[in-house]
Coordinates of C-alpha atoms in Angstrom, one line a residue:
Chain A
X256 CA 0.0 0.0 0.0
X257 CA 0.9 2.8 -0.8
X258 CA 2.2 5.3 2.5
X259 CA 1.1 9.1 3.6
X260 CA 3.0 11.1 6.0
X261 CA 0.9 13.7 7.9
X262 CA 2.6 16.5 9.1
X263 CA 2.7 17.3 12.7
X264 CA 0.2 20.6 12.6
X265 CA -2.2 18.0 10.7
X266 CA -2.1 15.2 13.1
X267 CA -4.4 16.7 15.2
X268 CA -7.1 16.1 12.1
X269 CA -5.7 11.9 12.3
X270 CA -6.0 11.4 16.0
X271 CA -2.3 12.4 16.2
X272 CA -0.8 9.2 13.2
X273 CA 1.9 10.3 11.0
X274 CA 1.0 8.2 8.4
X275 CA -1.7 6.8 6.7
X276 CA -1.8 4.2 4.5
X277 CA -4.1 3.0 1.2
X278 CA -4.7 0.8 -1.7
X279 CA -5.5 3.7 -4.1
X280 CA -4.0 3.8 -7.1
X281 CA -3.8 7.6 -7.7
X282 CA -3.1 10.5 -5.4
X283 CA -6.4 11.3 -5.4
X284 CA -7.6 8.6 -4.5
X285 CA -5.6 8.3 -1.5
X286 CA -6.5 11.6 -0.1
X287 CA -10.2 10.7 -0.6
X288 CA -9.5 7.7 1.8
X289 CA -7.4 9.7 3.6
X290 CA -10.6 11.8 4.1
X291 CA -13.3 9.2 4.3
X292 CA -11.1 8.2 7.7
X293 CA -10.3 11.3 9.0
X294 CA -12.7 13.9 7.9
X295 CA -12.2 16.6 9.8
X296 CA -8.7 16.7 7.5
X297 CA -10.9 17.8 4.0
X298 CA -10.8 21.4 4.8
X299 CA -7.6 21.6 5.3
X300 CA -6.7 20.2 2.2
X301 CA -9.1 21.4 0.0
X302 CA -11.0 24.3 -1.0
X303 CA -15.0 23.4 -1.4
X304 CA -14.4 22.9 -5.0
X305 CA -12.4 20.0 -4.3
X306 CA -9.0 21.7 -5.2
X307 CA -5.6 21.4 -3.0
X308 CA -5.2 24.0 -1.2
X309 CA -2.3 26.3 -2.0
X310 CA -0.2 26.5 1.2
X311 CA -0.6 22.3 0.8
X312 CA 2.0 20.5 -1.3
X313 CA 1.5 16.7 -1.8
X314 CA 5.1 15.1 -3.0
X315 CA 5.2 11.4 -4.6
X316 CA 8.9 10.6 -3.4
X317 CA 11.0 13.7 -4.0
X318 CA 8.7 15.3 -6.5
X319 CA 5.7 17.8 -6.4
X320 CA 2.9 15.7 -8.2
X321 CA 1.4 19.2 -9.6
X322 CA 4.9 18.3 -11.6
X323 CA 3.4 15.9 -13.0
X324 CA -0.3 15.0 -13.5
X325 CA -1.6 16.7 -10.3
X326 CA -3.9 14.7 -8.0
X327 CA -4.2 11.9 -10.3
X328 CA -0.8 11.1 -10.5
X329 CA -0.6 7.4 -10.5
X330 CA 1.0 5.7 -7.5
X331 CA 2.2 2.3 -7.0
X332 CA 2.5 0.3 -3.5
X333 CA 5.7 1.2 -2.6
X334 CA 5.4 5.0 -3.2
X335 CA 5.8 7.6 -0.1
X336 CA 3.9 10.5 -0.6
X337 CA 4.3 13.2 1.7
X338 CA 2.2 16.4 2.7
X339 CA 3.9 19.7 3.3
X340 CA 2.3 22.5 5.0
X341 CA 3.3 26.1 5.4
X342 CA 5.0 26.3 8.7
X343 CA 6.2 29.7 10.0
X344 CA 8.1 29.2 13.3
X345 CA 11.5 31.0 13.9
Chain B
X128 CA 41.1 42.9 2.5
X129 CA 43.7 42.1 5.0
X130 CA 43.7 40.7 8.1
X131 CA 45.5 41.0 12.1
X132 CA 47.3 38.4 13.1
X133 CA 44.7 37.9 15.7
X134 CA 42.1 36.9 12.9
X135 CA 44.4 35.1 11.2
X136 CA 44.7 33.1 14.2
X137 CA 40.8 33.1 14.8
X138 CA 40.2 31.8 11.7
X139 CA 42.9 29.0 11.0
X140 CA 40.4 26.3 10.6
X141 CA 38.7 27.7 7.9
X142 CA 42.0 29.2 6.1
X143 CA 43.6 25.2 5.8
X144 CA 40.2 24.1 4.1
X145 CA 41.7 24.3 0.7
X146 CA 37.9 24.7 -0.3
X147 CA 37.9 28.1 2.2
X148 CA 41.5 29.0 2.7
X149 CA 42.3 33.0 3.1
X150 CA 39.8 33.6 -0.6
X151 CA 37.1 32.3 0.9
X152 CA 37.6 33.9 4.2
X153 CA 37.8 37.5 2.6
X154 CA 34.9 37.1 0.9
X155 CA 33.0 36.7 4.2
X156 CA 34.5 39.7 5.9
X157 CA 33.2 41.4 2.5
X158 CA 30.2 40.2 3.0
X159 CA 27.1 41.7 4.6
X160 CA 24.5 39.6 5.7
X161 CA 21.4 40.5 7.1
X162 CA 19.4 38.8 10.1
X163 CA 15.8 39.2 10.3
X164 CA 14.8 38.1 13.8
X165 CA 16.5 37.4 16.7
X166 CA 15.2 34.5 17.7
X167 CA 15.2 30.6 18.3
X168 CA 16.7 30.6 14.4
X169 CA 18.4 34.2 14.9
X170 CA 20.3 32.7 17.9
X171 CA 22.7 30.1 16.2
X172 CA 22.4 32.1 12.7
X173 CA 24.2 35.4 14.9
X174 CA 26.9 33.3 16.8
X175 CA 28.0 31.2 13.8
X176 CA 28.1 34.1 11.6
X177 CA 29.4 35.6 13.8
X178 CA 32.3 33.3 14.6
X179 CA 33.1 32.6 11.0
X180 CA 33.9 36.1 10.4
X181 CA 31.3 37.6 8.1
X182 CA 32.4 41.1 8.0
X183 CA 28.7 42.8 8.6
X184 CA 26.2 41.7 10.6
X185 CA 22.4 43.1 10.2
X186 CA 19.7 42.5 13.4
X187 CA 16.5 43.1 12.8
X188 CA 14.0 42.8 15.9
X189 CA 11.6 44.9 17.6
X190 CA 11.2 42.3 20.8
X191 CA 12.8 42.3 24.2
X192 CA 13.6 39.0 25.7
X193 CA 11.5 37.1 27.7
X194 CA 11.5 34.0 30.2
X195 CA 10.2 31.8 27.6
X196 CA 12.6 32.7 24.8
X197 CA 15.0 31.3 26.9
X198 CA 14.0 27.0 26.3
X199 CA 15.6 27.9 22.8
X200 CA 16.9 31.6 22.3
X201 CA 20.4 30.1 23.7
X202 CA 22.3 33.7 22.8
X203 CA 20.4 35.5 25.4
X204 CA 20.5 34.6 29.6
X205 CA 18.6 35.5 32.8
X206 CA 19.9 38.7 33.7
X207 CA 18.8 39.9 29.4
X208 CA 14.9 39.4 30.9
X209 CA 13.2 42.2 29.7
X210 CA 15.6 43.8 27.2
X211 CA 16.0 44.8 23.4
X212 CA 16.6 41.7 21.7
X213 CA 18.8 43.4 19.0
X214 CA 20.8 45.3 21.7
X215 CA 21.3 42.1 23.5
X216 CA 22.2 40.2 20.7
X217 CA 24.8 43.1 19.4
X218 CA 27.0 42.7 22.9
X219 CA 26.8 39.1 22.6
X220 CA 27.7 39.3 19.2
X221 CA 30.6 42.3 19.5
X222 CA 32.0 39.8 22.7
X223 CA 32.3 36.9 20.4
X224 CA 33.9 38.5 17.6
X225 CA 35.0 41.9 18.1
X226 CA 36.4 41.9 14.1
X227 CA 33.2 42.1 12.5
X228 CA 30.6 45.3 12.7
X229 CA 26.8 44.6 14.2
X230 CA 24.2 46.9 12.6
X231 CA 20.9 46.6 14.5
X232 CA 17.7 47.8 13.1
X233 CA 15.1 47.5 16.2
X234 CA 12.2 47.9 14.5
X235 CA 9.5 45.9 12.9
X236 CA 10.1 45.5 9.2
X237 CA 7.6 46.4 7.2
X238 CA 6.2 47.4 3.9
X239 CA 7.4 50.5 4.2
X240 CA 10.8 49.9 5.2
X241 CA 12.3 46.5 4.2
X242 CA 13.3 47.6 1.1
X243 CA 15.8 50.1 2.4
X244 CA 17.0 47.9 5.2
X245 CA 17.6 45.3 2.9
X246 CA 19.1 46.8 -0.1
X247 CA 22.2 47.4 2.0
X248 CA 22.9 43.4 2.6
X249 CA 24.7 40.8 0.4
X250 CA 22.4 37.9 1.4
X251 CA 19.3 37.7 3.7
X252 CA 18.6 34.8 6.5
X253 CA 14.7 34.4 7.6
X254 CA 14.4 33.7 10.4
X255 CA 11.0 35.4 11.6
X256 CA 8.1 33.8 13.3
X257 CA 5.3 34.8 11.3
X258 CA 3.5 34.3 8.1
X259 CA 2.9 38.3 6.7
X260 CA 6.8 38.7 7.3
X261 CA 7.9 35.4 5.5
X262 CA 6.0 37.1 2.6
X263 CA 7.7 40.1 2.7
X264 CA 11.1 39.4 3.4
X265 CA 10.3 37.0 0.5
X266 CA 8.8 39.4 -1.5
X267 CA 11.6 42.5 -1.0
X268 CA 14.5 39.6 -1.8
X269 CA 12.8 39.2 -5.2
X270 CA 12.6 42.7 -5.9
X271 CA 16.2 43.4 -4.7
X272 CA 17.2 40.3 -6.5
X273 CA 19.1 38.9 -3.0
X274 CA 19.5 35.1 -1.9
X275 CA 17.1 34.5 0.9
X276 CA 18.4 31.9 3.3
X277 CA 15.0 30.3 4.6
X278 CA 14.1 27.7 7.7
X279 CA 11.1 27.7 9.6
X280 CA 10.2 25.5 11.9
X281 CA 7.3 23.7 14.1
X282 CA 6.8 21.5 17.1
X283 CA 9.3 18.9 15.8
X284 CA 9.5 19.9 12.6
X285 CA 11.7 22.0 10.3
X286 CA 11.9 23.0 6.8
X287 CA 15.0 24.8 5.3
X288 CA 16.0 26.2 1.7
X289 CA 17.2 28.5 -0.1
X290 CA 15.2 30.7 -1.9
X291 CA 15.8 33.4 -5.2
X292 CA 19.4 32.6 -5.5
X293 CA 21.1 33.5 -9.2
X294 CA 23.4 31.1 -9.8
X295 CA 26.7 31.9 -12.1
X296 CA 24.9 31.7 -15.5
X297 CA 22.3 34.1 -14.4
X298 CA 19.4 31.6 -13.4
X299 CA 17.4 32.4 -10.4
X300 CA 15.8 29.2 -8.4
X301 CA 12.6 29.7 -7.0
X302 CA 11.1 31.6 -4.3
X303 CA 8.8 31.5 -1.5
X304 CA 5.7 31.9 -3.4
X305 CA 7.0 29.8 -5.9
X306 CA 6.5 26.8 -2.8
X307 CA 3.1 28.3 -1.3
X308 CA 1.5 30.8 -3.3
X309 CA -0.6 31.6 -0.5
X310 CA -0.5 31.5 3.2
X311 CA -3.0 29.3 5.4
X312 CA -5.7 31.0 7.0
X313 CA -5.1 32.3 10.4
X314 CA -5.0 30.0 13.4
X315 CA -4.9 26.6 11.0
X316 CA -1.1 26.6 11.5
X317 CA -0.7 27.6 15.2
X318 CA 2.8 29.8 15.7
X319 CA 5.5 28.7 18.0
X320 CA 3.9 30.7 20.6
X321 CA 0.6 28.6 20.4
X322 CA 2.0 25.5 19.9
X323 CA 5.3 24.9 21.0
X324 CA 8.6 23.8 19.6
X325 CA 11.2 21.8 20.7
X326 CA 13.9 23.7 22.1
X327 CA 17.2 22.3 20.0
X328 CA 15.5 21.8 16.8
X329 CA 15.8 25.7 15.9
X330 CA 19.4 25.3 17.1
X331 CA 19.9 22.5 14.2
X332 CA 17.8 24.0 11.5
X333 CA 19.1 27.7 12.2
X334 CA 23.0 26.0 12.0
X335 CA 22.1 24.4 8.4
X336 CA 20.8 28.4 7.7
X337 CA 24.1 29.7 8.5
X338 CA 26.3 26.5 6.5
X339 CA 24.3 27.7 3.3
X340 CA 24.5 31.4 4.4
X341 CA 28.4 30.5 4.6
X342 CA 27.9 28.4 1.1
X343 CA 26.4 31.3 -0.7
X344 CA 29.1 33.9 0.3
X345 CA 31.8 31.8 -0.6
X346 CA 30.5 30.3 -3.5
X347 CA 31.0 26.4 -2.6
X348 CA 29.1 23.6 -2.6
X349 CA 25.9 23.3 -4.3
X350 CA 23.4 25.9 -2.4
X351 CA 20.0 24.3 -1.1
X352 CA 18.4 26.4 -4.2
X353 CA 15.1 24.3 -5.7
X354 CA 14.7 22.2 -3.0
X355 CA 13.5 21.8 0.1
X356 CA 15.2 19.9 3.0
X357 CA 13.0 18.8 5.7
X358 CA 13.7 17.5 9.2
X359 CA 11.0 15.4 11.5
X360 CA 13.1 15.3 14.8
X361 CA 10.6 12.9 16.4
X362 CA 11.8 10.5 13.8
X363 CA 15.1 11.3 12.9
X364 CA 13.3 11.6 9.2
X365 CA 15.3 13.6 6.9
X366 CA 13.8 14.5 3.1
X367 CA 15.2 16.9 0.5
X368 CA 12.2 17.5 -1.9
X369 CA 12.4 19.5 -5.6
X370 CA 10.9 23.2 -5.7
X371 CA 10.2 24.5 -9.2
X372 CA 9.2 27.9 -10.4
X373 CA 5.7 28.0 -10.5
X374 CA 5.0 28.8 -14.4
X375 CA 1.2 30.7 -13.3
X376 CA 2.7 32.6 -10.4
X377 CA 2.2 36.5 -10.7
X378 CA 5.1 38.3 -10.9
X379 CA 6.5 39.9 -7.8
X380 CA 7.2 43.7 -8.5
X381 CA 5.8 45.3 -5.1
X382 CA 5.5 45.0 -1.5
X383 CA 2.2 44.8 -0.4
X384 CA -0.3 44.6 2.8
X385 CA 1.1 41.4 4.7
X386 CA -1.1 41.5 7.1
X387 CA -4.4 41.5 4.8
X388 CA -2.5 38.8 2.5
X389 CA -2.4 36.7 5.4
X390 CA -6.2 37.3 6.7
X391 CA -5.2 38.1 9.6
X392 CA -7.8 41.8 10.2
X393 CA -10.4 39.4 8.7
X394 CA -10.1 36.9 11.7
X395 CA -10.4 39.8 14.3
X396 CA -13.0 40.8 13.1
X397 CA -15.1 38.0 12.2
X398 CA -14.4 36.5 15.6
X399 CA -15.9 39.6 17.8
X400 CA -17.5 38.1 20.2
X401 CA -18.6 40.0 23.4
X402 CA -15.7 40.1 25.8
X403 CA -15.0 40.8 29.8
X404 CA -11.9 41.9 30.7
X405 CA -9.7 40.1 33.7
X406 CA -10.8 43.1 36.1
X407 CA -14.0 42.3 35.2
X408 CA -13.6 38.8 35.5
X409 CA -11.7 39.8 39.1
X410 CA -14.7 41.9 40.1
X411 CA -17.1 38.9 39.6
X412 CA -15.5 36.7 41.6
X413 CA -14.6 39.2 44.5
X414 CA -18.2 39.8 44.3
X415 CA -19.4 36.4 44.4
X416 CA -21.5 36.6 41.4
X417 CA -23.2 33.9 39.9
X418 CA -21.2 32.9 36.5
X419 CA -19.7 29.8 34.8
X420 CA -16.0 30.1 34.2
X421 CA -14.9 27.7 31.1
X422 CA -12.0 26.9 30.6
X423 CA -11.4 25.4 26.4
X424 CA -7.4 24.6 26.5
X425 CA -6.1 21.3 26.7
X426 CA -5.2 19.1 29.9
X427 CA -1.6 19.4 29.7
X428 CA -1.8 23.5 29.6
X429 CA -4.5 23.5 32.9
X430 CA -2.1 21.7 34.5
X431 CA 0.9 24.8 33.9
X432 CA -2.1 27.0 35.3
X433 CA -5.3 27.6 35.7
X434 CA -8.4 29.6 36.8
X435 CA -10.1 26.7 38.3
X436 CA -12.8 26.8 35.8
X437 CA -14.7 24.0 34.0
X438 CA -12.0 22.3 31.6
X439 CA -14.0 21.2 28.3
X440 CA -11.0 21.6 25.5
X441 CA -12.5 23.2 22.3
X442 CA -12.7 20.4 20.3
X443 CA -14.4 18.6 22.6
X444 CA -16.9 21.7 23.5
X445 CA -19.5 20.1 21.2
X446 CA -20.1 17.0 22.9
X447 CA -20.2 18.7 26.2
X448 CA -22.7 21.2 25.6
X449 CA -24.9 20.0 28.4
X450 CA -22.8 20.7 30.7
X451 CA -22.3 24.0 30.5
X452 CA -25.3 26.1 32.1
X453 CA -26.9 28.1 29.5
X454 CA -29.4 30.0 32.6
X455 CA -26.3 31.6 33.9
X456 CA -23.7 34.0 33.3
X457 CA -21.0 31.9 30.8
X458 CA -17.3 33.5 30.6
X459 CA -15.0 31.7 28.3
X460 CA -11.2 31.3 28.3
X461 CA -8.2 30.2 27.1
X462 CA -4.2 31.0 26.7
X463 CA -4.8 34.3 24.8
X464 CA -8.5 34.6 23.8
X465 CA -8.3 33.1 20.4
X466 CA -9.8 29.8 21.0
X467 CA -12.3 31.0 23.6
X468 CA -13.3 33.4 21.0
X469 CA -14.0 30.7 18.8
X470 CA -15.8 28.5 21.6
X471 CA -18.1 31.6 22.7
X472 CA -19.3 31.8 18.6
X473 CA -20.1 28.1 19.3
X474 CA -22.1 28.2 22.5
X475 CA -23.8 31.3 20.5
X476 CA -24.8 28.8 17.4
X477 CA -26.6 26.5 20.7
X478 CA -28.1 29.9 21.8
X479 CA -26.0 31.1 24.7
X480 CA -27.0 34.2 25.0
X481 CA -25.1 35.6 28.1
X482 CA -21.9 34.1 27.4
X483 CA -18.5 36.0 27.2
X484 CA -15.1 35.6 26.1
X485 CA -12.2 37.0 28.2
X486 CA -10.1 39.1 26.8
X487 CA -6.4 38.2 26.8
X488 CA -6.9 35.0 28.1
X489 CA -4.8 33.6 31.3
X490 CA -2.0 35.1 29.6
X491 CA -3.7 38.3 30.7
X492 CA -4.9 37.4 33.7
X493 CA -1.1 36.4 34.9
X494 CA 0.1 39.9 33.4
X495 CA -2.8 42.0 35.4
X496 CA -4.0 40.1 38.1
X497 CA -2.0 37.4 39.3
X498 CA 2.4 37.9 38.7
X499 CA 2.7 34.7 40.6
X500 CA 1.1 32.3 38.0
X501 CA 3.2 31.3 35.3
X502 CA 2.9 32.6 31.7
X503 CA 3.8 30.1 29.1

């Protein structure tokens, strides 16, 4: 499956995990079952029209998937994706 | 550029790097780098800076130091409670490396004046606590066409990069916006002050500032430009991510209102709520009124201090409804106000009608009422 890491200002949305896990095959689809388990997540991810949200970047290994086919990038079972939020902290 | 005999000396370890040697170590003291903030990042960015001999130093801070800068802020000590930060920082600084010059600007940098303060500096190192002045230290650096040493960090977490730096054929990595067009709404990602960091980790992200601060002046190395390094210290994670240049951003060709960008006179004002103040609250309870005090912060924070009111955390406010007493007088609080603010607007929606939020939250209460309760 393939493997989510939730930043820590998110993991109060996932009952404090780091990562979830999914059998989707596109990023999309992941973050849908990312949201059909946590919803509280969805808007905080995406605006009400369904898009990402712009201080949200979703990377499939070391790249930013709106490099390549946005949310429905593919993904395989042994990808890590990884959410990065804005963070301001000095 | 020459140097004493007593920075020669100083800086032997950098002049037998045949990478550094005495070329690379002129072109520090050349240098003028600029600082902005003084804080958890500003601490080890100023006093390895300042140790590797970068000619000209630039503070900028309007702060004075406080107890609870000191878990992290590890230039400044006891007895610099309640001073400038800047003018603390300078005598730490001068006392560590009396060879280099400390500009301080103690001010707030704004709109109005970052593009002066910055135009004088060779590279610039972020190292603020905010979203508005990320944008605009962002934003001036891509006007002024200047390197913009970024880290920022959260809890356990830390990002780092380096942003708007023109490499030797002339092309310029991305920038800020180029990474997040757009900042979060106010209050989704809580600030250091609301929710904590750990005390080192702006120690190690702050020193990897200052090694591609030092990188950049020298010209070694390949700088952190178009990517993104990120640190999770909880589980020793480490992930260097690619940044492009974002092909629909707008260009940047002025500074604008920060503040508005970031929503943040829109949250005040959506979340007026009515209010009492800690005298007010004081006088109540001298007077034995009837009232409800609730308290909407989490365990762990009741147990720093507390009011002795009704704890109910926010998130768990609407499960809990009935037991808060809707025929009575209801005051609110929490750390600073914000989240009572947003738990009065709730017990309005389930028709609390005399229910108030307190202004300034404990925070205020220790400050006004109380000097023996702890602040955090």
């Amino acid at each position: 499956m393939a493997t989510i890491s939730i930043p820590s200002p998110f993991r109060k949305f996932t009952a404090q995990e780091p990562e979830f896990q999914s059998k989707a095959t596109t990023v999309n689809g992941l973050l849908q079952d990312l949201v059909a388990t946590y919803p509280d997540i969805k808007k905080n991810l995406f605006t009400p029209e369904g898009q990402l949200l712009q201080f949200i970047k979703v990377y499939k290994g070391e790249e930013d998937i709106q490099e390549m086919n946005g949310v429905q990038t593919t993904i395989g079972e042994q990808d890590q994706l990884t959410i990065i939020p804005a963070i301001a902290g000095g | 550029m020459e140097f004493s005999k007593q920075e020669l000396e100083r800086y032997s370890r950098h002049l037998i790097i045949p990478e550094f040697n005495i070329e690379g170590q002129r072109k520090l003291k050349k240098a003028k780098v600029l600082i902005v903030g003084t804080g958890g990042l500003g601490a080890p960015l100023l006093q390895y800076l300042a140790a590797a001999g970068v000619g000209t130093l630039g503070l900028v801070d309007f702060d004075v130091v406080e107890d609870s800068n000191l878990q992290r802020q590890v230039l400044f000590t006891v007895n610099d409670i309640g001073r400038s930060k800047t003018v603390a920082a300078q005598e730490k600084i001068k006392a560590l490396n009396p060879h280099i010059e400390v500009k301080v600007h103690n001010t707030r940098l704004t709109s109005e004046n970052a593009l002066d303060i910055i135009k004088e500096y060779d590279v610039v190192a972020d190292g603020t606590d905010n979203f508005p002045t990320r944008y605009l230290v962002n934003d001036a650096c891509v006007i002024l066409r200047k390197p913009n040493v970024y880290a920022s960090i959260f809890r356990f977490d830390g990002q780092v990069s380096v942003f708007n730096h023109t490499d030797a054929n002339g092309n310029t990595g991305p920038n800020y916006r180029d990474l997040f067009p757009s900042p979060p709404p106010p209050g989704l990602v809580p600030s250091c002050a609301e929710g904590g960091v750990l005390g080192v980790l702006p120690g190690i992200m702050g020193s990897l500032q200052a090694s591609e601060v030092i990188k950049l002046i020298i010209g070694v190395g390949t700088p952190l430009s178009g990517r993104l390094f990120l640190f999770d210290a909880l589980s020793f994670k480490t992930t260097t991510l690619k940044i492009s240049k974002n092909k629909n951003a707008f260009p940047i060709t002025e500074l604008i209102d920060y503040e508005s960008f970031c929503g943040i006179g829109a949250k005040e004002e959506s979340q007026s709520v009515p209010e009492i103040t800690v005298e007010e609250l004081r006088n109540l309870r001298d007077n034995q009124e009837d009232f409800q005090l609730i308290d909407v912060r989490e365990a762990y924070e009741y147990e720093i201090a507390n009011l002795e009111g009704k704890l109910i955390p926010l998130k768990e406010l609407e499960g809990k409804i009935s037991a808060i007493r809707s025929d009575k007088k209801v005051v609110v609080h929490c750390r600073s106000g914000a989240r009572s603010a947003e738990a009065v607007q709730q017990l309005q929606t389930y028709g609390f009608e005399n229910v108030y939020n307190l202004k300034g939250g404990i925070l205020a209460w220790a400050e006004q009422i109380d000097p023996e309760m702890a602040k955090y």
